[in-house]
CSV table of C-alpha atoms in Angstrom, one decimal:
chain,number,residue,atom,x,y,z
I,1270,UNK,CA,15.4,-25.3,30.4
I,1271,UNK,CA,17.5,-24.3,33.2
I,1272,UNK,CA,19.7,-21.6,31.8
I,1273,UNK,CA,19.0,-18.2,31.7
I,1274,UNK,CA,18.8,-15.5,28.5
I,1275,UNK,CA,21.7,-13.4,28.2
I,1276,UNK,CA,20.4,-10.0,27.1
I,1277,UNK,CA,22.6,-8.8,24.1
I,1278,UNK,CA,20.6,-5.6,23.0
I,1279,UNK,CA,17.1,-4.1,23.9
I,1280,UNK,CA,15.5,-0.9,21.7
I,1281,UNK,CA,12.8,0.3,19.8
I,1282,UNK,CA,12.5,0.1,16.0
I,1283,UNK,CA,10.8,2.7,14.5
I,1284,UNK,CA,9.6,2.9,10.8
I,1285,UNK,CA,12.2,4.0,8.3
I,1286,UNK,CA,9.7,6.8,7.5
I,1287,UNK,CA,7.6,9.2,10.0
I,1288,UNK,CA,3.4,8.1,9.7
I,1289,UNK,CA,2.0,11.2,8.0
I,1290,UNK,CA,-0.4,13.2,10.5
I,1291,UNK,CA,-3.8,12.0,8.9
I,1292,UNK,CA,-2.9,8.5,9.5
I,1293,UNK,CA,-1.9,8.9,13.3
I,1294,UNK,CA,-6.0,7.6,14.5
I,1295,UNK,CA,-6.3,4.5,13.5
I,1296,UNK,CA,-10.0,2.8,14.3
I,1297,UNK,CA,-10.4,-0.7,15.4
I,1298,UNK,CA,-13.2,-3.1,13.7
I,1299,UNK,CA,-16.4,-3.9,15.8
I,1300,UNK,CA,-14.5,-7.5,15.2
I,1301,UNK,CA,-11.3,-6.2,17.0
I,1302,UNK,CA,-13.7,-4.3,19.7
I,1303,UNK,CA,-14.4,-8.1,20.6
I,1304,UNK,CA,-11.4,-10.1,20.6
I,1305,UNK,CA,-9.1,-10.5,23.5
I,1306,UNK,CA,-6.7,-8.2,24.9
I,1307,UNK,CA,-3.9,-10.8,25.2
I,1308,UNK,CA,-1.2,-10.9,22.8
I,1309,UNK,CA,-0.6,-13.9,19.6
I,1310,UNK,CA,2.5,-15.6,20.5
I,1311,UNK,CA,4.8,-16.8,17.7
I,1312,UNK,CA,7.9,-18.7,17.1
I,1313,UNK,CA,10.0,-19.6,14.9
I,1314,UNK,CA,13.4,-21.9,14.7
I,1315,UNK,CA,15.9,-21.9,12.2
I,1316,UNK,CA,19.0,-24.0,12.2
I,1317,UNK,CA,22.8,-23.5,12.8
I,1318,UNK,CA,23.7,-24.5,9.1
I,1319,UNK,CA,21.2,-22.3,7.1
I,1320,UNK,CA,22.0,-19.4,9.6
I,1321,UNK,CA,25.7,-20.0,8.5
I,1322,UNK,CA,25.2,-19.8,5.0
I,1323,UNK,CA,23.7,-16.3,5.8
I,1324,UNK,CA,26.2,-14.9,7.9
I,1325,UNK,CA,28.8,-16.2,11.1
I,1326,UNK,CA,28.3,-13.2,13.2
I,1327,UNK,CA,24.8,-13.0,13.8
I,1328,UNK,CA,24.9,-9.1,15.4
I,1329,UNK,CA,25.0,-8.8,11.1
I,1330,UNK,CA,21.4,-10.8,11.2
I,1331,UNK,CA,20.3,-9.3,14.2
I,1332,UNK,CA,20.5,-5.6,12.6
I,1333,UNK,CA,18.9,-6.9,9.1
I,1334,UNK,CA,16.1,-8.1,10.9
I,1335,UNK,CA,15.9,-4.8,12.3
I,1336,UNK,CA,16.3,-2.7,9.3
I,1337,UNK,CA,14.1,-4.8,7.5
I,1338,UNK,CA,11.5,-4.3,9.9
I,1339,UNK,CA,12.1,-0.6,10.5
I,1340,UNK,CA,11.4,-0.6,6.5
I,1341,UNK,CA,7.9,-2.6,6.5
I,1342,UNK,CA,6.5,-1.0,9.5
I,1343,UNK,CA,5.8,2.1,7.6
I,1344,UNK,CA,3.2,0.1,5.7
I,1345,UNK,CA,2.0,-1.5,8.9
I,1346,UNK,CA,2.4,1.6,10.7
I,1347,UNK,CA,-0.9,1.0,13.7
I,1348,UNK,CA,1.9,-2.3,14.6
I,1349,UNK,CA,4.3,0.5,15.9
I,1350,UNK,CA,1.6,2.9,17.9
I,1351,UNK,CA,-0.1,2.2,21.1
I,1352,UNK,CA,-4.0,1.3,21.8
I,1353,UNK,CA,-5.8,3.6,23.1
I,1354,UNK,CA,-9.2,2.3,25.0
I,1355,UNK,CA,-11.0,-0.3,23.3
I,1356,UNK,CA,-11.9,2.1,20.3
I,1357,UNK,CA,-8.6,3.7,18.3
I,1358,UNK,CA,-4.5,2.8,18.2
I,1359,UNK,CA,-2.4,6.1,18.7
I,1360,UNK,CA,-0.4,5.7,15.7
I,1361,UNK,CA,2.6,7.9,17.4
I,1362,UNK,CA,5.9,5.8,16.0
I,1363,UNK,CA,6.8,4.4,19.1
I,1364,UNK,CA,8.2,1.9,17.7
I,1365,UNK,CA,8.7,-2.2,18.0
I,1366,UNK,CA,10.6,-3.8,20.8
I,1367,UNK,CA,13.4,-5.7,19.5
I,1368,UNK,CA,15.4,-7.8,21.8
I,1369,UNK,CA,18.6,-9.9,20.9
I,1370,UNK,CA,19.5,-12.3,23.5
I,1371,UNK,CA,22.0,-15.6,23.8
I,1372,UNK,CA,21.1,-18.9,25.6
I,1373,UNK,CA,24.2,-21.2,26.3
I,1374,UNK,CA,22.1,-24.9,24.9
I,1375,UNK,CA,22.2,-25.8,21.7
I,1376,UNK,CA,19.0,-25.9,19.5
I,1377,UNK,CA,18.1,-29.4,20.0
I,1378,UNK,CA,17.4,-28.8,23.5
I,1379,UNK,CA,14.6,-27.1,22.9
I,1380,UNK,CA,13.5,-29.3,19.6
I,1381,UNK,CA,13.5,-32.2,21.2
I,1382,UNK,CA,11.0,-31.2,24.2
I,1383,UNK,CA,9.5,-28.3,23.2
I,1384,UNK,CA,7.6,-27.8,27.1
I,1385,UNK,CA,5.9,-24.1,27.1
I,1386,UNK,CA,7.6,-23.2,30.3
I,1387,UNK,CA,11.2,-23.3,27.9
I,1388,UNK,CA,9.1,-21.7,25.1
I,1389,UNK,CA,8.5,-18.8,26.9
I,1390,UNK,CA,12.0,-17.7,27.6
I,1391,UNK,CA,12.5,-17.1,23.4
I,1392,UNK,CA,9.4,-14.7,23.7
I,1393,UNK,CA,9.5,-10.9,24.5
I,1394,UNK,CA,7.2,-10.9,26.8
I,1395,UNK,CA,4.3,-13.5,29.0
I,1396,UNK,CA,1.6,-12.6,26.3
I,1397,UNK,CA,-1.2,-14.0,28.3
I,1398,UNK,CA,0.0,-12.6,31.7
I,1399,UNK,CA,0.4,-9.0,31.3
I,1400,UNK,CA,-2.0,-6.0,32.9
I,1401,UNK,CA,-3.2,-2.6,31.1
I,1402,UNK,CA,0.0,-0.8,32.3
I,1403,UNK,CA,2.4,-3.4,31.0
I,1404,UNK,CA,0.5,-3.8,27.5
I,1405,UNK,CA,0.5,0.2,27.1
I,1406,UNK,CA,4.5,-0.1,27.6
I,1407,UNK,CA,5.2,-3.1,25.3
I,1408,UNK,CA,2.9,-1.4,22.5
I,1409,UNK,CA,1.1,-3.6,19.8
I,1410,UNK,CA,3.9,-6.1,18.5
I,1411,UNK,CA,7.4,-7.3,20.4
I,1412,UNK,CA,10.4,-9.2,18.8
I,1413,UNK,CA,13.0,-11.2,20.5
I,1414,UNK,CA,15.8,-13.1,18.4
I,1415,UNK,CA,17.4,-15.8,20.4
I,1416,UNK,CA,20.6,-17.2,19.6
I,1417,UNK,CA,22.0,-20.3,20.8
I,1418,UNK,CA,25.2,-21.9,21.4
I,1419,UNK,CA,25.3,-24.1,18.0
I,1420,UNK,CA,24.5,-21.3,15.7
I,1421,UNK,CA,21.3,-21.6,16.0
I,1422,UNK,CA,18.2,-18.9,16.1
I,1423,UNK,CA,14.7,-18.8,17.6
I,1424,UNK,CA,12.5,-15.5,16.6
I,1425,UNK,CA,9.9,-15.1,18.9
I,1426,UNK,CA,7.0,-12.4,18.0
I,1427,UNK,CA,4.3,-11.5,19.9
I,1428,UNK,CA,1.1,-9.3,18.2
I,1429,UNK,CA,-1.4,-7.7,20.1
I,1430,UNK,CA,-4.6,-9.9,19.9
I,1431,UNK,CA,-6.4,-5.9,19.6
I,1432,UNK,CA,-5.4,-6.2,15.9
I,1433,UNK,CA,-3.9,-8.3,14.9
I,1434,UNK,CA,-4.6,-12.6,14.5
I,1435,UNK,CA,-3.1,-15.2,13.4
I,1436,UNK,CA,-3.7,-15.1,9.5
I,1437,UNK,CA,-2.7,-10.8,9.7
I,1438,UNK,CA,0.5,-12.5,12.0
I,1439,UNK,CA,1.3,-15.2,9.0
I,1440,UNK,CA,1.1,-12.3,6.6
I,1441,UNK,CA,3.2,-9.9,8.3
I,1442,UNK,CA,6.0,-12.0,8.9
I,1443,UNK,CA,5.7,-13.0,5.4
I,1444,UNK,CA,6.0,-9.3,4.2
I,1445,UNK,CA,9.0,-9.0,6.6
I,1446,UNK,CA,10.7,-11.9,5.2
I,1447,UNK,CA,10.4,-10.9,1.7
I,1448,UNK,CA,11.6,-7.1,3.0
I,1449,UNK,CA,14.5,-8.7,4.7
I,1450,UNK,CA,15.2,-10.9,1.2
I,1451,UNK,CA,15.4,-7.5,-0.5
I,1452,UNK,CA,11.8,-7.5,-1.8
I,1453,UNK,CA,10.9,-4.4,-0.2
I,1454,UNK,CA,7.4,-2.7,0.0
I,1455,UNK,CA,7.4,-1.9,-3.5
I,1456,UNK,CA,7.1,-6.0,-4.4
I,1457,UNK,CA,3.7,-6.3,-2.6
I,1458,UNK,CA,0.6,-4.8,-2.3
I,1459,UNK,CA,0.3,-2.6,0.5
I,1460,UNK,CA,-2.3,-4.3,3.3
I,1461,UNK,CA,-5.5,-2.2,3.1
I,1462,UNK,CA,-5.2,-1.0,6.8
I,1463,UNK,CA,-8.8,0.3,6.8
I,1464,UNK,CA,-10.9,-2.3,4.8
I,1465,UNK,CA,-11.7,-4.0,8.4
I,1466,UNK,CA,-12.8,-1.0,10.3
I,1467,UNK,CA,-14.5,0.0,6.9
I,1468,UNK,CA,-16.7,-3.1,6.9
I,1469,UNK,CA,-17.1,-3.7,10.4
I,1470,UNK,CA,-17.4,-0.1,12.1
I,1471,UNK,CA,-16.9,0.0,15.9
I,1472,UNK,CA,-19.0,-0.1,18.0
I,1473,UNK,CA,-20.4,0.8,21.7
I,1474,UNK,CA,-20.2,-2.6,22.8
I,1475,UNK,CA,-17.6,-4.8,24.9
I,1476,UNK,CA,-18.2,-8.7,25.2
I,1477,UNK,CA,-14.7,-10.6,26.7
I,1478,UNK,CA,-15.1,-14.4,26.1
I,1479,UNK,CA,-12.1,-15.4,27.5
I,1480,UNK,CA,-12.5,-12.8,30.9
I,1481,UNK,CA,-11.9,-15.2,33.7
I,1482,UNK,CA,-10.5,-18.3,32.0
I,1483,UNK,CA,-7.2,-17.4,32.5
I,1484,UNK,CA,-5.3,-18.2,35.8
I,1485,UNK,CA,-7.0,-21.3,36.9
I,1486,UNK,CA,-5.2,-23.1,39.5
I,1487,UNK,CA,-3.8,-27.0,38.4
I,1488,UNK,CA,-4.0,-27.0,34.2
I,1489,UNK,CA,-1.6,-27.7,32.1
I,1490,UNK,CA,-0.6,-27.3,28.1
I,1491,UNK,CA,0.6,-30.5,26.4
I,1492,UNK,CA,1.5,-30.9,23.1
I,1493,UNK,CA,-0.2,-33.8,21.1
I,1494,UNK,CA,1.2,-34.2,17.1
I,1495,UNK,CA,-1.0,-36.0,14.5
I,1496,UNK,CA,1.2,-37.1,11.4
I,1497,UNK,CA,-0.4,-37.0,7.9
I,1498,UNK,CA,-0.7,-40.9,7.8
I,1499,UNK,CA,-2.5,-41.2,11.4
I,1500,UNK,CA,-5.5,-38.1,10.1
I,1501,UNK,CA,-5.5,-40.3,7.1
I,1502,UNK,CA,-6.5,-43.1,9.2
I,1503,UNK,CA,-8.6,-40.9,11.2
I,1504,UNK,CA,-10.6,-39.8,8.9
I,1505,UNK,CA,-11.3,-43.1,7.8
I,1506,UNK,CA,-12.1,-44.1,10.6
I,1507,UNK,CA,-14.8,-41.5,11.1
I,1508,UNK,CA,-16.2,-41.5,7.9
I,1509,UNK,CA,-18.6,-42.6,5.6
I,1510,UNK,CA,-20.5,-42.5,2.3
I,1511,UNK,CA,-22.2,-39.2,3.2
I,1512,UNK,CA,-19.5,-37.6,5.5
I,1513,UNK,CA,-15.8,-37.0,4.7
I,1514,UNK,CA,-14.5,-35.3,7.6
I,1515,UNK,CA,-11.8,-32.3,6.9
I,1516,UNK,CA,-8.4,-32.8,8.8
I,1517,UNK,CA,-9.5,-30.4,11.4
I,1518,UNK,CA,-12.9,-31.2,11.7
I,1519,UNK,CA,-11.4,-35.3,12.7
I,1520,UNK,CA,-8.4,-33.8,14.8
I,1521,UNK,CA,-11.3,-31.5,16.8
I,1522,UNK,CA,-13.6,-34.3,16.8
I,1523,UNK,CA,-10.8,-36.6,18.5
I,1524,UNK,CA,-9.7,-34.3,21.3
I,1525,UNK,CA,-13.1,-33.0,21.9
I,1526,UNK,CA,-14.5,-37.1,22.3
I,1527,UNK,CA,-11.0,-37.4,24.6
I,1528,UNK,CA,-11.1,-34.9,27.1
I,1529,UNK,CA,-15.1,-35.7,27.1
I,1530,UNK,CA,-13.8,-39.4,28.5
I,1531,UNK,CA,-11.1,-37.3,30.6
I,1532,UNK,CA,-13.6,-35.6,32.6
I,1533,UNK,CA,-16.3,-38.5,33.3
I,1534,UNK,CA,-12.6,-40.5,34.6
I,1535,UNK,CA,-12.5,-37.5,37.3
I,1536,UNK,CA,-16.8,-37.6,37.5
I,1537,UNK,CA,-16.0,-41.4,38.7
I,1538,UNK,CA,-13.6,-39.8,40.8
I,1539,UNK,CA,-16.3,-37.6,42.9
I,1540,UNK,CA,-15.5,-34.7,40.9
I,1541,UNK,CA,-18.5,-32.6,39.4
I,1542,UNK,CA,-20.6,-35.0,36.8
I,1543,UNK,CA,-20.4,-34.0,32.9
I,1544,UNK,CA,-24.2,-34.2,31.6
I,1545,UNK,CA,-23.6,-32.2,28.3
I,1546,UNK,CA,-21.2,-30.9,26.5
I,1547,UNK,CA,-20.6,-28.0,23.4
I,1548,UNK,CA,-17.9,-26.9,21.3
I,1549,UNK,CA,-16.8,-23.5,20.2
I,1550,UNK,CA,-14.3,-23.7,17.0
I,1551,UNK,CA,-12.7,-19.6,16.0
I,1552,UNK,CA,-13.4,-19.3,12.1
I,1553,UNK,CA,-11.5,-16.7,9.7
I,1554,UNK,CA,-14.4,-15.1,7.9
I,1555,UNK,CA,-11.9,-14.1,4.9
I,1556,UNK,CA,-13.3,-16.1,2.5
I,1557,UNK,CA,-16.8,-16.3,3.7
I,1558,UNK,CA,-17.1,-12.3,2.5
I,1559,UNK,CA,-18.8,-11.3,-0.2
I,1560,UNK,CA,-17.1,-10.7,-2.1
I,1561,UNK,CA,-14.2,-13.0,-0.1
I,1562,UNK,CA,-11.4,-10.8,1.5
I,1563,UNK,CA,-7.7,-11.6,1.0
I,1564,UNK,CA,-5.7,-13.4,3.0
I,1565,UNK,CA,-3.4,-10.8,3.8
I,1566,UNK,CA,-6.3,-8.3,5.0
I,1567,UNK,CA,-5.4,-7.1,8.3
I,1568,UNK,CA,-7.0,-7.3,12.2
I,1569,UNK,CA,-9.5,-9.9,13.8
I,1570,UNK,CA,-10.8,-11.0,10.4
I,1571,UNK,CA,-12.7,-14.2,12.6
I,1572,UNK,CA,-16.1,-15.3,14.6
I,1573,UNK,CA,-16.4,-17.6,17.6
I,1574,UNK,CA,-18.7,-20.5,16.3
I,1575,UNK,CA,-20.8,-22.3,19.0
I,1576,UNK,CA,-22.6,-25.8,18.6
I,1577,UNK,CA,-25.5,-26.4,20.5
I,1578,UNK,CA,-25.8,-29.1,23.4
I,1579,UNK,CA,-24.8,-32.5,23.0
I,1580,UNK,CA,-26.0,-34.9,25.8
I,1581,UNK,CA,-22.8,-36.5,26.9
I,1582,UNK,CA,-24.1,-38.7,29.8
I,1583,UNK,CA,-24.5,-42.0,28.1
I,1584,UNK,CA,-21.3,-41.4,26.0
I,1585,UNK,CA,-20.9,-40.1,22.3
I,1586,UNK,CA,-19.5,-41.5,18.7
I,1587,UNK,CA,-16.5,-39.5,17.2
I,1588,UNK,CA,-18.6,-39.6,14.1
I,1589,UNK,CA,-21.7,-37.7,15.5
I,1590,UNK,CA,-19.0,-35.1,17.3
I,1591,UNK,CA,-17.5,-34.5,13.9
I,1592,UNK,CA,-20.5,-34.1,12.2
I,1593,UNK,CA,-21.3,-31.5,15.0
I,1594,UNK,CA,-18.4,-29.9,14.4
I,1595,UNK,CA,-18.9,-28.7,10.6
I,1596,UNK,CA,-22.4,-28.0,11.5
I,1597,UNK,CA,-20.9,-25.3,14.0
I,1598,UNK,CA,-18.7,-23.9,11.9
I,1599,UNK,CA,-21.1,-23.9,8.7
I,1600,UNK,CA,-23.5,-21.1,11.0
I,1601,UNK,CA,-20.9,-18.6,10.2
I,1602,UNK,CA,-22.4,-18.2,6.9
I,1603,UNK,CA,-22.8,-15.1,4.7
I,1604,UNK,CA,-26.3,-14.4,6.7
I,1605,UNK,CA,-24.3,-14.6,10.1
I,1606,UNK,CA,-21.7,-12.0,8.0
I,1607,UNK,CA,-24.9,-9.8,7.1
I,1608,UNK,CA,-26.0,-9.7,10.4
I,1609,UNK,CA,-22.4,-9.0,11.9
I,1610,UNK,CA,-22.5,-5.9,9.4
I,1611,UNK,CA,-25.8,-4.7,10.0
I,1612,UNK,CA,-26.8,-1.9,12.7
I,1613,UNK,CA,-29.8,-3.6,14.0
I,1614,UNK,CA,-29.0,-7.7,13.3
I,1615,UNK,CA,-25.7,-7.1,15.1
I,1616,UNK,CA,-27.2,-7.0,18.4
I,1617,UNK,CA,-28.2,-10.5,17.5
I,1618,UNK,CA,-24.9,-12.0,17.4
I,1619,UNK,CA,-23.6,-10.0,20.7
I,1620,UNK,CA,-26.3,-11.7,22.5
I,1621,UNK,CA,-25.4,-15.3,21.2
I,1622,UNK,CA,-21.6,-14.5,22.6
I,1623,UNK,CA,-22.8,-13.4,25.9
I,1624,UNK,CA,-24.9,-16.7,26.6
I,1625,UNK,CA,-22.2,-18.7,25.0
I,1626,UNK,CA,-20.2,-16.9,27.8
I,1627,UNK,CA,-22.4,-17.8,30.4
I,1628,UNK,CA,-23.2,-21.6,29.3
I,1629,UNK,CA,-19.4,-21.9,29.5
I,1630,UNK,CA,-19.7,-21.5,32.9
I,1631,UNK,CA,-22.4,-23.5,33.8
I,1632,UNK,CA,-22.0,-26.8,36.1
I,1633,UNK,CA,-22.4,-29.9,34.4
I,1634,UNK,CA,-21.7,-28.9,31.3
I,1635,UNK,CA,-18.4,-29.2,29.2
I,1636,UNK,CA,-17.6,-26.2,27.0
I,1637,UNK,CA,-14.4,-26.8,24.4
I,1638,UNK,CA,-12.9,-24.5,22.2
I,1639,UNK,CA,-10.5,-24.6,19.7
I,1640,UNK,CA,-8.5,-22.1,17.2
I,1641,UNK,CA,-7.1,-23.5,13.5
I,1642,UNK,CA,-3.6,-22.3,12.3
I,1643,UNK,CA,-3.7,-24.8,9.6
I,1644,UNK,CA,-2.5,-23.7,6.6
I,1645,UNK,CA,-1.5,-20.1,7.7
I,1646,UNK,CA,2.1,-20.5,5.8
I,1647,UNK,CA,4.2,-20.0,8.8
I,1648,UNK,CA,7.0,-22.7,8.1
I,1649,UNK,CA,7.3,-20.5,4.4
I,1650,UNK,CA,8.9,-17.2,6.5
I,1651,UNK,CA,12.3,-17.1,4.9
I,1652,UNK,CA,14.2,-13.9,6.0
I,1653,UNK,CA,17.1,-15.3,3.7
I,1654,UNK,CA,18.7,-18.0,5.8
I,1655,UNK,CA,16.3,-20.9,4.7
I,1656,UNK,CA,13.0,-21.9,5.8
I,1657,UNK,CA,11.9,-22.5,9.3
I,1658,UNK,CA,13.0,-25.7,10.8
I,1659,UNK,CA,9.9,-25.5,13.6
I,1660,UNK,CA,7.7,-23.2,13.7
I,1661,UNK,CA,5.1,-23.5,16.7
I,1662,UNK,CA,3.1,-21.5,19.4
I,1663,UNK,CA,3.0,-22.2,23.0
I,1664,UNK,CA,-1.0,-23.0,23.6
I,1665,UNK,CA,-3.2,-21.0,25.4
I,1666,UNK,CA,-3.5,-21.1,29.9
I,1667,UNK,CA,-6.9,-21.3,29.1
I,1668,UNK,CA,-9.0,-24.9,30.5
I,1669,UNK,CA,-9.9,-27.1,27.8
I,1670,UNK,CA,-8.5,-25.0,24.8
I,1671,UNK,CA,-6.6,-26.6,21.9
I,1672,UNK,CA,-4.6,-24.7,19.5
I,1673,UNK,CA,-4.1,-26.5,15.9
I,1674,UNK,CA,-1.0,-25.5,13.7
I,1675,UNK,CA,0.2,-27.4,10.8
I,1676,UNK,CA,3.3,-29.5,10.9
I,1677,UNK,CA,6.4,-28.9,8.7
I,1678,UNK,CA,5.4,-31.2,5.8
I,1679,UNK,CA,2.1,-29.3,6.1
I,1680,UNK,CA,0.1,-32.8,6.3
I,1681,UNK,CA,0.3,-33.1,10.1
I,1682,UNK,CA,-1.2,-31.0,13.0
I,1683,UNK,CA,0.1,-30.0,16.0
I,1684,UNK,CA,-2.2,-29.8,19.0
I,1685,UNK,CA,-1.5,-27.6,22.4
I,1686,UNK,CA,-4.2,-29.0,24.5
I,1687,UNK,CA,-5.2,-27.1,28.3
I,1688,UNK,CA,-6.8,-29.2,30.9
I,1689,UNK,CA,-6.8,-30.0,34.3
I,1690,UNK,CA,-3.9,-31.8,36.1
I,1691,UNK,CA,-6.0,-34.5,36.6
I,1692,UNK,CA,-7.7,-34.6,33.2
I,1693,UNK,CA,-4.8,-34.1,31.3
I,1694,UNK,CA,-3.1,-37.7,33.0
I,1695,UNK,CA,-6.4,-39.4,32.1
I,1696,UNK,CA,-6.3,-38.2,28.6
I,1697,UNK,CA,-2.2,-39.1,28.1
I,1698,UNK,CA,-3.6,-43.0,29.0
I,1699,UNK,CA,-6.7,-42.8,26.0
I,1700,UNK,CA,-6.4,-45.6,23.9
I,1701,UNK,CA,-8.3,-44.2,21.2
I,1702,UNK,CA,-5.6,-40.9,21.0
I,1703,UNK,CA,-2.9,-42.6,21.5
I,1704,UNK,CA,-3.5,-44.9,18.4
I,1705,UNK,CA,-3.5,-41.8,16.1
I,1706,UNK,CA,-1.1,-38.9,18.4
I,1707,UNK,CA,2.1,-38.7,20.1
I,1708,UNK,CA,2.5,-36.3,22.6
I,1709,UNK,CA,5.6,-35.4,24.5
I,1710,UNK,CA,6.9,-37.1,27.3
């Protein structure tokens, strides 16, 4: 991008109303004690003309953003504290970060080539890059709203992974865009903080899957968009009488079967040989509970799902990888829940993680992952100035990780894919992708 933020404002927004004292402890889920410690990065673009129609002097938007927000976080009062360990979040009224800065580009700038190195000048912070000290100062949740020269906005949110996902992210910006509409709390249930921690009690145990996938030297995010009509034709393609694949399952399928072909280009190459191959896909458990769990309940409301082996060698049908793929993410069934609950059984689960951990790591063999944000509602966040006119994430630094986000007409998906250097300029040449994606230039 070039140009650099101006920095119009930077504070703290605390809750409208002081947490009372029995609330100040708040306890993470065993499911929180395992997810990651980086932060959920989200943004979301809105354009000059519905901006207008809300207000010309947006320092007027800027402080009913923050008003609004001071307002809802004294529902969502653990989003204003500070973690402390792996265990609890100091709920101490902090407060949010809320920064309002100016870019001199118009909109379309970004729009047009959304490249994650521009993304991450609209966001408050490097949400996969920052150590313990730096986390501790930010707290759990940062804001920054960035204007630009047309009128234009970009608000950029970033949660603390600790707590907080990416369904619990949909829903809070939801609540804050109904507070900001004049809603306030009183026109929505308030989230039941506690129902996680409740059902899933903390543990003594720490597993990191992603410790050590970050950082690696030549990869690169790229952004790959799969209209309606093309995952119409792809799952078409794949199916058959007794398999209709989902739109995620084909998408998953596709750039699992891709960067497969990717990395035997580089094996050809003299780079290390790909034998086998297994893919992890993140599922929200909400609605496998019994009885299901809302939407809007709050923290890591998810499970990793891991396939077993697939021999990769003599090459692989899209069909049998998408097949493969709803088998995985079918295992996190209401026995897997059961056992995730119990205080024997859980151990169970913990051990599956830490060999899925360590078969990640394994020469010759390809281990893929992806995360869903289909359907999450994140182009429905209307603070009052219209719906978004993009609303995206910037992909994960992590090697061969895609992140999946539904278009705006909620029929497509948007893919940020991580691979090698290398890989990644085998994959932009597949055939078989390119006749279904386009990806940016």
């Amino acid at each position: 991008m070039g140009e650099k933020n101006e920095i119009i404002s930077n504070e703290r927004i605390k809750p409208s109303s002081p947490t009372p004292n029995h609330l100040h402890n708040f306890k993470l889920s065993f499911l929180d004690q395992l997810a990651p410690s980086f932060y959920v990065p989200i943004l979301l673009f809105y354009s000059a003309s519905d901006v207008r129609t809300f207000a010309t002097d947006l320092t007027a938007l800027s402080e009913k953003l923050k008003t609004s927000l001071s307002k809802l976080l004294t529902l969502y009062y653990p989003f204003c504290g500070r973690l402390r360990g792996n265990s609890t979040i100091d709920c101490n009224d902090q407060g949010v970060i809320f920064i309002h800065s100016k870019l001199p580009i118009p909109l379309s700038n970004i729009l047009k080539n959304p490249k994650p190195h521009n993304l991450h000048q609209l966001l408050p912070c490097a949400p996969y890059n920052l150590q313990p000290q730096q986390r501790d100062t930010l707290g759990i949740m940062a804001v920054q709203l960035s204007q630009f020269k047309c009128g234009g906005i970009a608000l950029g949110v970033c949660f603390s992974h600790k707590i907080i996902d990416a369904s619990t992210a949909a829903s809070f910006l939801s609540a804050w865009a109904a507070t900001s509409r004049g809603h306030g709390n009183s026109s929505f249930a308030p989230p039941p903080m506690e129902e996680t921690s409740l059902l899933f009690p903390p543990r003594n145990v720490f597993v990191d899957m992603t410790s050590g996938m970050f950082g690696h030297a030549n990869t690169v995010t790229k952004r790959f968009i799969f209209s309606g009509s093309n995952i119409s034709r792809l799952r078409q393609n794949i199916g058959c009488p007794s398999f209709n694949p989902s739109r995620v399952e084909a998408v998953t399928a596709l750039l699992w079967k891709s960067s497969l072909e990717a990395a035997k280009e580089g094996s050809d190459s003299g780079e290390e040989n790909v034998a086998a191959s297994s893919v992890c896909h993140i599922v929200n458990i909400r609605s496998r509970m019994v009885p299901a769990l809302s939407k809007d309940s709050i923290g890591n409301i998810w499970q990793y799902a891991v396939s077993s082996l697939v021999e990769v060698e003599g090459g692989v049908g899209l069909r049998d990888l998408a097949e493969r793929v709803r088998e995985t993410i079918r295992k996190v069934d209401g026995d897997y829940i059961r056992k995730l609950q119990s205080d024997v059984e859980f151990v169970e689960v913990v051990k599956g993680l830490e060999e899925a951990r360590t078969m990640a790591a394994e020469k010759g063999h390809r281990f893929c992952a992806f995360t869903s944000w289909v359907g999450f509602g994140f182009y429905e966040v209307d603070f009052g100035w219209g719906k978004p006119t993009y609303a995206t994430t910037i992909g994960m630094p992590i090697k061969n990780l895609g992140v999946l986000i539904s278009t705006k007409d909620g029929e497509g998906i948007e893919a940020w894919l991580t691979l090698t250097t290398r890989e990644m300029a085998q994959l932009e040449h597949n055939a078989q992708l390119l006749d279904f994606a386009s990806l940016d230039s």
